JSON list of C-alpha atoms in Angstrom, two decimals:
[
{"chain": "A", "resi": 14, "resn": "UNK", "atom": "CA", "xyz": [16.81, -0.22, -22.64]},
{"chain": "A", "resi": 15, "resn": "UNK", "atom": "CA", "xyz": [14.76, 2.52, -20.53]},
{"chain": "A", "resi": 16, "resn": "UNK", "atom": "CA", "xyz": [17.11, 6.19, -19.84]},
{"chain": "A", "resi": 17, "resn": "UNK", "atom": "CA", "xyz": [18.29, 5.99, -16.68]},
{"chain": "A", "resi": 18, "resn": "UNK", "atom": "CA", "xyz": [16.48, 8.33, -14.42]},
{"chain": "A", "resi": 19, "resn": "UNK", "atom": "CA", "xyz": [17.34, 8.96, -10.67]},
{"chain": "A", "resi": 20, "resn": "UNK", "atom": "CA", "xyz": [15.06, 8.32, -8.54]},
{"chain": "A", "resi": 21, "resn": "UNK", "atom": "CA", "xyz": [16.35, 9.45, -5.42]},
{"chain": "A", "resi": 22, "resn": "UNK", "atom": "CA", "xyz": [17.63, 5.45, -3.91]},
{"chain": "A", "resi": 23, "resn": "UNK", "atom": "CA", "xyz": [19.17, 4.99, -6.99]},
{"chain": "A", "resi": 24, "resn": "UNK", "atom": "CA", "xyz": [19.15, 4.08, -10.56]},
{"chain": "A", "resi": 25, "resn": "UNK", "atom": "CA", "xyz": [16.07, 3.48, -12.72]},
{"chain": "A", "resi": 26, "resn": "UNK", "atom": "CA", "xyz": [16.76, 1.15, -15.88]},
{"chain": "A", "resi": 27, "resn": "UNK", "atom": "CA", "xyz": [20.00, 0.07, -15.17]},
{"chain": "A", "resi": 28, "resn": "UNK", "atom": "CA", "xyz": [19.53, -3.94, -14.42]},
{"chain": "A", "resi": 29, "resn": "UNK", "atom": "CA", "xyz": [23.13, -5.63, -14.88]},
{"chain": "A", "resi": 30, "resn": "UNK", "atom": "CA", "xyz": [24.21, -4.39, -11.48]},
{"chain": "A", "resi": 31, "resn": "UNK", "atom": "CA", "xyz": [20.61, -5.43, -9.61]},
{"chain": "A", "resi": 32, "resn": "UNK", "atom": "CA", "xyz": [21.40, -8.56, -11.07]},
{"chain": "A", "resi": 33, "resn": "UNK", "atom": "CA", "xyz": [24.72, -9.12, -10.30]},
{"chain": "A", "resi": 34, "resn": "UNK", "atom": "CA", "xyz": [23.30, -8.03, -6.02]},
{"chain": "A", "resi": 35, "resn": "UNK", "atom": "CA", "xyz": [20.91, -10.74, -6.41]},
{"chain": "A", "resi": 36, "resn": "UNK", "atom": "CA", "xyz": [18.44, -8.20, -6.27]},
{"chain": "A", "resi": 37, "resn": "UNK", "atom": "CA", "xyz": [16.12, -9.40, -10.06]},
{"chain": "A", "resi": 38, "resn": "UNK", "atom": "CA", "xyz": [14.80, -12.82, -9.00]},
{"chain": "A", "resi": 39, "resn": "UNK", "atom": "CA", "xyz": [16.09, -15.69, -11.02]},
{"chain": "A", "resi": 40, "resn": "UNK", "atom": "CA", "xyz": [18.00, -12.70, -13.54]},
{"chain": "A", "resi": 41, "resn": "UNK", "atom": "CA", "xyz": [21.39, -15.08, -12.97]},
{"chain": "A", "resi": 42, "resn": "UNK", "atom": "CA", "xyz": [19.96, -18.34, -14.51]},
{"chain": "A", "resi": 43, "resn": "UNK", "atom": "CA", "xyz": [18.92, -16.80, -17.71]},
{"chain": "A", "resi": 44, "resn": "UNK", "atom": "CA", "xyz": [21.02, -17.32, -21.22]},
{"chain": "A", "resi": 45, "resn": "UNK", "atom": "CA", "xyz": [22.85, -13.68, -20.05]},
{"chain": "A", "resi": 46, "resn": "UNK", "atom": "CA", "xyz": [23.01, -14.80, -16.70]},
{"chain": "A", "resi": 47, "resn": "UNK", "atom": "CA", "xyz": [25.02, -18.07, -17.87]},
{"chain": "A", "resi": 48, "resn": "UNK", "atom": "CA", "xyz": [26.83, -15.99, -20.39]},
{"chain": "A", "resi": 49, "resn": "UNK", "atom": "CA", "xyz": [28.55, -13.44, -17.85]},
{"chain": "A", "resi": 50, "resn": "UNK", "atom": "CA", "xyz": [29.69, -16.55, -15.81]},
{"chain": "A", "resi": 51, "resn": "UNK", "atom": "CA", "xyz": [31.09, -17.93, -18.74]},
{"chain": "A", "resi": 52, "resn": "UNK", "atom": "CA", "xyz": [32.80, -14.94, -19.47]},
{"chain": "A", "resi": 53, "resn": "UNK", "atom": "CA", "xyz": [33.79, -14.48, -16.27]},
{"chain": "A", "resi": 54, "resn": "UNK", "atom": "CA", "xyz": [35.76, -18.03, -16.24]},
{"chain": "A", "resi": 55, "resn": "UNK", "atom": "CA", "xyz": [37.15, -17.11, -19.72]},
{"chain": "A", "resi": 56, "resn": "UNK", "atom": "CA", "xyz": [39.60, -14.21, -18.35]},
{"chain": "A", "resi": 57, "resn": "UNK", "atom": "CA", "xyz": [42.92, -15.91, -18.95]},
{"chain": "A", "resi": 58, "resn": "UNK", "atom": "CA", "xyz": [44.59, -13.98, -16.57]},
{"chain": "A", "resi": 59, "resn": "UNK", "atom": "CA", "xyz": [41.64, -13.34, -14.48]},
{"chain": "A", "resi": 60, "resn": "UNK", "atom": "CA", "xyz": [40.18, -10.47, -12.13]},
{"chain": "A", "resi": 61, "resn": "UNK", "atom": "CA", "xyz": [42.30, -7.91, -10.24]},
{"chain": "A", "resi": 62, "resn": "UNK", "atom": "CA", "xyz": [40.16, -5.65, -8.36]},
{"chain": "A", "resi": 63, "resn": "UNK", "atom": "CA", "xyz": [41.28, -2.45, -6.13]},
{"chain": "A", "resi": 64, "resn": "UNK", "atom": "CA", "xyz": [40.11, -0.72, -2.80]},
{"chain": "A", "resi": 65, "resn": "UNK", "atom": "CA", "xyz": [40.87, 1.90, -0.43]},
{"chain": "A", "resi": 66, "resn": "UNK", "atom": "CA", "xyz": [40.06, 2.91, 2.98]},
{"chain": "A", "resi": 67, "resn": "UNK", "atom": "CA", "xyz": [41.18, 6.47, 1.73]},
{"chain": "A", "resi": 68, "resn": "UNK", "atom": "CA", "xyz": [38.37, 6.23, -1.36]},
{"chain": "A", "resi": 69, "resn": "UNK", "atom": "CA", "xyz": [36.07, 9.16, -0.40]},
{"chain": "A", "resi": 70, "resn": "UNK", "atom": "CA", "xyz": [34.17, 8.19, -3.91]},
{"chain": "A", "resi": 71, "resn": "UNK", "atom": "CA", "xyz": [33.32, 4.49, -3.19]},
{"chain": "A", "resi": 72, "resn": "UNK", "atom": "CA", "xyz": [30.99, 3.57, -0.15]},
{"chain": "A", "resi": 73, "resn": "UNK", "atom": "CA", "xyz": [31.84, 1.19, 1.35]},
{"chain": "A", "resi": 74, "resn": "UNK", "atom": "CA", "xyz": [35.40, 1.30, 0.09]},
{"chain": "A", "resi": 75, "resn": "UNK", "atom": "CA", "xyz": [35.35, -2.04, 0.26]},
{"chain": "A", "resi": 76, "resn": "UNK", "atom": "CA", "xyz": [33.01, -2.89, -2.20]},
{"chain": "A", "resi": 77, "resn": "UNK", "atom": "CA", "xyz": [35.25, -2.38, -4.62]},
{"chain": "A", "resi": 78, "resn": "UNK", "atom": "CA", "xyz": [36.78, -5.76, -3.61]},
{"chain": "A", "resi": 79, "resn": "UNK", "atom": "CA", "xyz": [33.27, -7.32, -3.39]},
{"chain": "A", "resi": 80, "resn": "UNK", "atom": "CA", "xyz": [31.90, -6.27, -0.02]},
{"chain": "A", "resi": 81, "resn": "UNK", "atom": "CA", "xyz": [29.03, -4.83, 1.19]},
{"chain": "A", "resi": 82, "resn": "UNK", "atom": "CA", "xyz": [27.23, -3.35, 4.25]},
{"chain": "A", "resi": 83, "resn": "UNK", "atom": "CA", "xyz": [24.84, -5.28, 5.78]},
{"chain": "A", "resi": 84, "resn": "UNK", "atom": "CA", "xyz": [21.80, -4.28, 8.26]},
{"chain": "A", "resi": 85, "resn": "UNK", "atom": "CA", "xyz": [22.09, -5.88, 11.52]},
{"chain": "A", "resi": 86, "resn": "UNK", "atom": "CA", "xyz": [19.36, -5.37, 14.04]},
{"chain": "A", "resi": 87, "resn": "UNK", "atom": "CA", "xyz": [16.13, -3.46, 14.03]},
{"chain": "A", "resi": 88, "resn": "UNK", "atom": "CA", "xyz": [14.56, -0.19, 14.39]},
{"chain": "A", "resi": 89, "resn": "UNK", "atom": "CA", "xyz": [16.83, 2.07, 16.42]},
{"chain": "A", "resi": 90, "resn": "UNK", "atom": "CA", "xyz": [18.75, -0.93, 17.43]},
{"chain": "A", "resi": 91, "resn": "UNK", "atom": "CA", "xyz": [20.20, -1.36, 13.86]},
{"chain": "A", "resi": 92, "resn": "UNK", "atom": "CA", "xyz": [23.56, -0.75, 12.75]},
{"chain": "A", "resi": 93, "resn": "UNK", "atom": "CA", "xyz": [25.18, -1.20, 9.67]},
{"chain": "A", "resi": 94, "resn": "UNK", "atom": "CA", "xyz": [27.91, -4.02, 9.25]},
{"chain": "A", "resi": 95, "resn": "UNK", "atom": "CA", "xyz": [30.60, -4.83, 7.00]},
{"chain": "A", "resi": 96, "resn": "UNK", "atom": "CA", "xyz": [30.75, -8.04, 5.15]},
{"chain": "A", "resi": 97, "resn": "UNK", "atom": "CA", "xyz": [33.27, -9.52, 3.42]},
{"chain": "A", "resi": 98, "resn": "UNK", "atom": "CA", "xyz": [32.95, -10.91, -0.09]},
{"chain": "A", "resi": 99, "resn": "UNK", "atom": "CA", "xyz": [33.02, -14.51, 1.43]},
{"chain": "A", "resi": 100, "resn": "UNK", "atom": "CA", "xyz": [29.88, -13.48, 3.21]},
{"chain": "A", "resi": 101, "resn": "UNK", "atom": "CA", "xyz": [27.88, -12.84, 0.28]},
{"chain": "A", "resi": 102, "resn": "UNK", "atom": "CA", "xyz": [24.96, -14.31, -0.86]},
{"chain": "A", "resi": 103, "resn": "UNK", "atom": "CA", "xyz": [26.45, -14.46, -4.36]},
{"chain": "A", "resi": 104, "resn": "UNK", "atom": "CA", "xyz": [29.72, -15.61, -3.32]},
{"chain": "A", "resi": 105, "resn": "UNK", "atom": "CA", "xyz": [27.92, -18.73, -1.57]},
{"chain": "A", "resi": 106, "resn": "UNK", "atom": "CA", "xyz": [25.57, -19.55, -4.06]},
{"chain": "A", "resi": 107, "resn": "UNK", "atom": "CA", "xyz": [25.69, -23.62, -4.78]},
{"chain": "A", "resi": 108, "resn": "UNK", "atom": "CA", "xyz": [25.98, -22.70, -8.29]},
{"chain": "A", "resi": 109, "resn": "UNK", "atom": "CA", "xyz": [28.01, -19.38, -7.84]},
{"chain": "A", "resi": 110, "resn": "UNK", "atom": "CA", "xyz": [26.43, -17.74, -10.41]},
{"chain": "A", "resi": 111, "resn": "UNK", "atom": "CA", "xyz": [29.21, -15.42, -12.19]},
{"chain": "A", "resi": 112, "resn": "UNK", "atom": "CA", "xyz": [32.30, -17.68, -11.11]},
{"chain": "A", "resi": 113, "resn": "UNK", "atom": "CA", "xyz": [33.23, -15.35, -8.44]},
{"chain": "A", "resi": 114, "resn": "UNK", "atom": "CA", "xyz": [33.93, -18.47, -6.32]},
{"chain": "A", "resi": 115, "resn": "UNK", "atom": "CA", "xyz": [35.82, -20.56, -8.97]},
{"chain": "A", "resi": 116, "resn": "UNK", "atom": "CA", "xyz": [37.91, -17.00, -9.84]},
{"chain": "A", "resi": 117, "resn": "UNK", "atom": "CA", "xyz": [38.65, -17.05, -6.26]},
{"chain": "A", "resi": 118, "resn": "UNK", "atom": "CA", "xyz": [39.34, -20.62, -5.80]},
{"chain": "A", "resi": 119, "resn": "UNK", "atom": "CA", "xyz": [41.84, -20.82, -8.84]},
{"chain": "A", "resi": 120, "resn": "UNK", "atom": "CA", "xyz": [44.23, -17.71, -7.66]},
{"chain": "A", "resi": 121, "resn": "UNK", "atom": "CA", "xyz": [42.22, -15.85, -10.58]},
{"chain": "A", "resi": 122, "resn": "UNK", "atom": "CA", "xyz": [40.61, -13.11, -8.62]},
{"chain": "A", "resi": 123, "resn": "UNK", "atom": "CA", "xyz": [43.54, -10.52, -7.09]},
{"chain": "A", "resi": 124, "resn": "UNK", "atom": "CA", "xyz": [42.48, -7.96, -4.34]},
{"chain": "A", "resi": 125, "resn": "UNK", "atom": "CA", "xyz": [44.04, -5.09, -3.86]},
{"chain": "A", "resi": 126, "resn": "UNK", "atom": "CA", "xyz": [43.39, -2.72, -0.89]},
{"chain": "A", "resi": 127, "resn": "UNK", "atom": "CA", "xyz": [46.08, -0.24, 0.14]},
{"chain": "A", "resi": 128, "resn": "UNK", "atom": "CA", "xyz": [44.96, 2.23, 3.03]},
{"chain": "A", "resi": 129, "resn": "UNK", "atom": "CA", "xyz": [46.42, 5.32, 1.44]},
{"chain": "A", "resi": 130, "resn": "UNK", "atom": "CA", "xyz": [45.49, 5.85, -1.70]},
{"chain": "A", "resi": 131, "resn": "UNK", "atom": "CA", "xyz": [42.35, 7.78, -2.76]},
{"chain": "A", "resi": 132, "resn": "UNK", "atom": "CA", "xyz": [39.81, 7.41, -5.32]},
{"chain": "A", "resi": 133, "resn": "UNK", "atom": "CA", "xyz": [41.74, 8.90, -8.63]},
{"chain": "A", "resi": 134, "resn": "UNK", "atom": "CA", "xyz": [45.20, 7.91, -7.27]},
{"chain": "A", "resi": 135, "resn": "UNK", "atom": "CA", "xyz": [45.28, 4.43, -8.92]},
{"chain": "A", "resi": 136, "resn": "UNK", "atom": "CA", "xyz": [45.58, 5.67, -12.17]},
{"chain": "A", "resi": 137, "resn": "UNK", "atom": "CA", "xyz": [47.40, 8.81, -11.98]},
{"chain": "A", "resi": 138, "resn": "UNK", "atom": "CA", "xyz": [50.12, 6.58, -10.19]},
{"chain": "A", "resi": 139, "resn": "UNK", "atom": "CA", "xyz": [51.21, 3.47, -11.02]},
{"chain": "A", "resi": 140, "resn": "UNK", "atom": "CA", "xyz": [53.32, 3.00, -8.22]},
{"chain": "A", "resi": 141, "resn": "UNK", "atom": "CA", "xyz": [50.24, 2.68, -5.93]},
{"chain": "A", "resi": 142, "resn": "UNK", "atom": "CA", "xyz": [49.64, -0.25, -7.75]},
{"chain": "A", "resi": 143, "resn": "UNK", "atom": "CA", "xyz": [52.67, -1.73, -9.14]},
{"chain": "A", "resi": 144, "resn": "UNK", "atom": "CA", "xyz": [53.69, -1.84, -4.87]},
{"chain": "A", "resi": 145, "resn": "UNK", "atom": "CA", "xyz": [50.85, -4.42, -4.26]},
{"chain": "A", "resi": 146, "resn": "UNK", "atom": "CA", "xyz": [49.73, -6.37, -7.39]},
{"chain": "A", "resi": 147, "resn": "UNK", "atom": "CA", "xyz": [51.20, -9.82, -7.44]},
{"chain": "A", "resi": 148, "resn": "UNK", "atom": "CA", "xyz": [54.65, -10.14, -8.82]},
{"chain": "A", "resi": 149, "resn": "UNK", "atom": "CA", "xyz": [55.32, -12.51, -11.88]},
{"chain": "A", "resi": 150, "resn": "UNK", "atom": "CA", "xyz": [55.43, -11.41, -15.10]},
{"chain": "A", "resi": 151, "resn": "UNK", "atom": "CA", "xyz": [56.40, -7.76, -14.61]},
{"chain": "A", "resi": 152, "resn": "UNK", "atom": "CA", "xyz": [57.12, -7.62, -18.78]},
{"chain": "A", "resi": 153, "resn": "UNK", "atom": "CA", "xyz": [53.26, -8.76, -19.06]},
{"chain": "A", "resi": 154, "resn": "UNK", "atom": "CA", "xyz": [52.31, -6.52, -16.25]},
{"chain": "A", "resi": 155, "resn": "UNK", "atom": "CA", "xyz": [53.71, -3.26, -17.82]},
{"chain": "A", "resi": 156, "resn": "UNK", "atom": "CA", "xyz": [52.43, -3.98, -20.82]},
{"chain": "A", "resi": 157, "resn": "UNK", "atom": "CA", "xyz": [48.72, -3.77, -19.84]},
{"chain": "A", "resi": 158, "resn": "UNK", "atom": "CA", "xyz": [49.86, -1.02, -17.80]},
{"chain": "A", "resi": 159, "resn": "UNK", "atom": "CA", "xyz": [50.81, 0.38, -21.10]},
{"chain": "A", "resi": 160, "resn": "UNK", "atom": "CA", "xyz": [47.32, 0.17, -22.95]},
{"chain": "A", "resi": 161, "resn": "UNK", "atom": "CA", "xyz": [45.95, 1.78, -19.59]},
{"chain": "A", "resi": 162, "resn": "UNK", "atom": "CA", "xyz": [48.15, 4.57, -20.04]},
{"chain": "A", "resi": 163, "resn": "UNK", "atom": "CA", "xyz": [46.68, 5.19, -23.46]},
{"chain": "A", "resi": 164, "resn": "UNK", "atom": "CA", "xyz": [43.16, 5.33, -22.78]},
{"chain": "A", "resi": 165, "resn": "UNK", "atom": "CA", "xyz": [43.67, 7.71, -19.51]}
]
C-alpha cells in the first residue's frame, strides 16, 4: 500500500474508494471486488446511511446517501448537477457490483437526511437521529446506540 500523498485533486494511493466510483477499470469484478459485495449482502440488519443539507464538511451533502454531482454541458455552458443514487452508474450496473441495488431493493439500505443538522451533530445527539431512523426494535436500536456511545 503506497502513503497517501495529496496531490492537489485528491488522494494518491488510496484505491477502495476509486473503485467503489467506478473510477479503476474492471477493480469491481476482481476476488475483492466480489468479496465487498458479498459482504455487503451479509449485513443482517443492513446499511443506514445519514445526510444533511446543513453538513458544511461533506460536498455534496448528499453523497453521504450515495449521490453525486454530475457535469452537465460544456465549456462555459456547464453546470454542475445533482444526481441521485438511483442515477448512478454503480447503482445501475446489470450486475450491481457491491449490492447497493439488492440492499435497496430488500428495505436493507436506510437513508437518512434531516435538513438541520450539521456535520458533528449526529453523534453528539442522538435525538437527531433517533427522530428519523426507522422505528422497530427500539431495544435493538439503543443498544447499538450504546456501543456508539463507547467508542465516541
Amino acid at each position: 500500500s503506497s502513503a497517501l500523498q495529496a496531490d492537489g485533486a485528491g488522494l494518491v494511493g488510496v484505491n477502495a474508494v476509486a473503485a467503489l466510483n467506478n473510477q479503476v477499470q474492471g477493480a469491481l469484478s476482481t476476488p475483492q471486488g466480489r468479496r465487498r459485495k458479498e459482504n455487503m449482502l451479509r449485513l443482517r440488519d443492513g446499511v443506514c446511511v445519514i445526510g444533511s443539507a446543513k453538513d458544511t464538511v461533506i460536498r455534496p451533502a448528499e453523497s453521504t446517501i450515495f449521490g453525486f454531482y454530475k457535469l452537465q454541458g460544456e465549456g462555459a455552458r456547464a453546470r454542475l448537477q445533482l444526481c441521485m443514487m438511483e442515477g448512478t452508474a454503480l447503482f445501475k450496473d446489470p450486475d450491481d457490483p457491491i449490492g447497493l441495488r439488492e440492499l435497496d431493493a430488500k428495505g436493507k439500505l436506510v437513508r437518512v437526511w434531516r435538513e438541520d443538522a450539521g456535520h458533528s451533530d449526529w453523534h453528539r445527539n442522538y435525538d437527531i437521529m433517533l427522530d428519523r431512523l426507522p422505528r422497530g426494535d427500539d431495544a435493538w436500536l439503543q443498544t447499538k446506540l450504546d456501543i456508539l456511545s463507547q467508542h465516541i
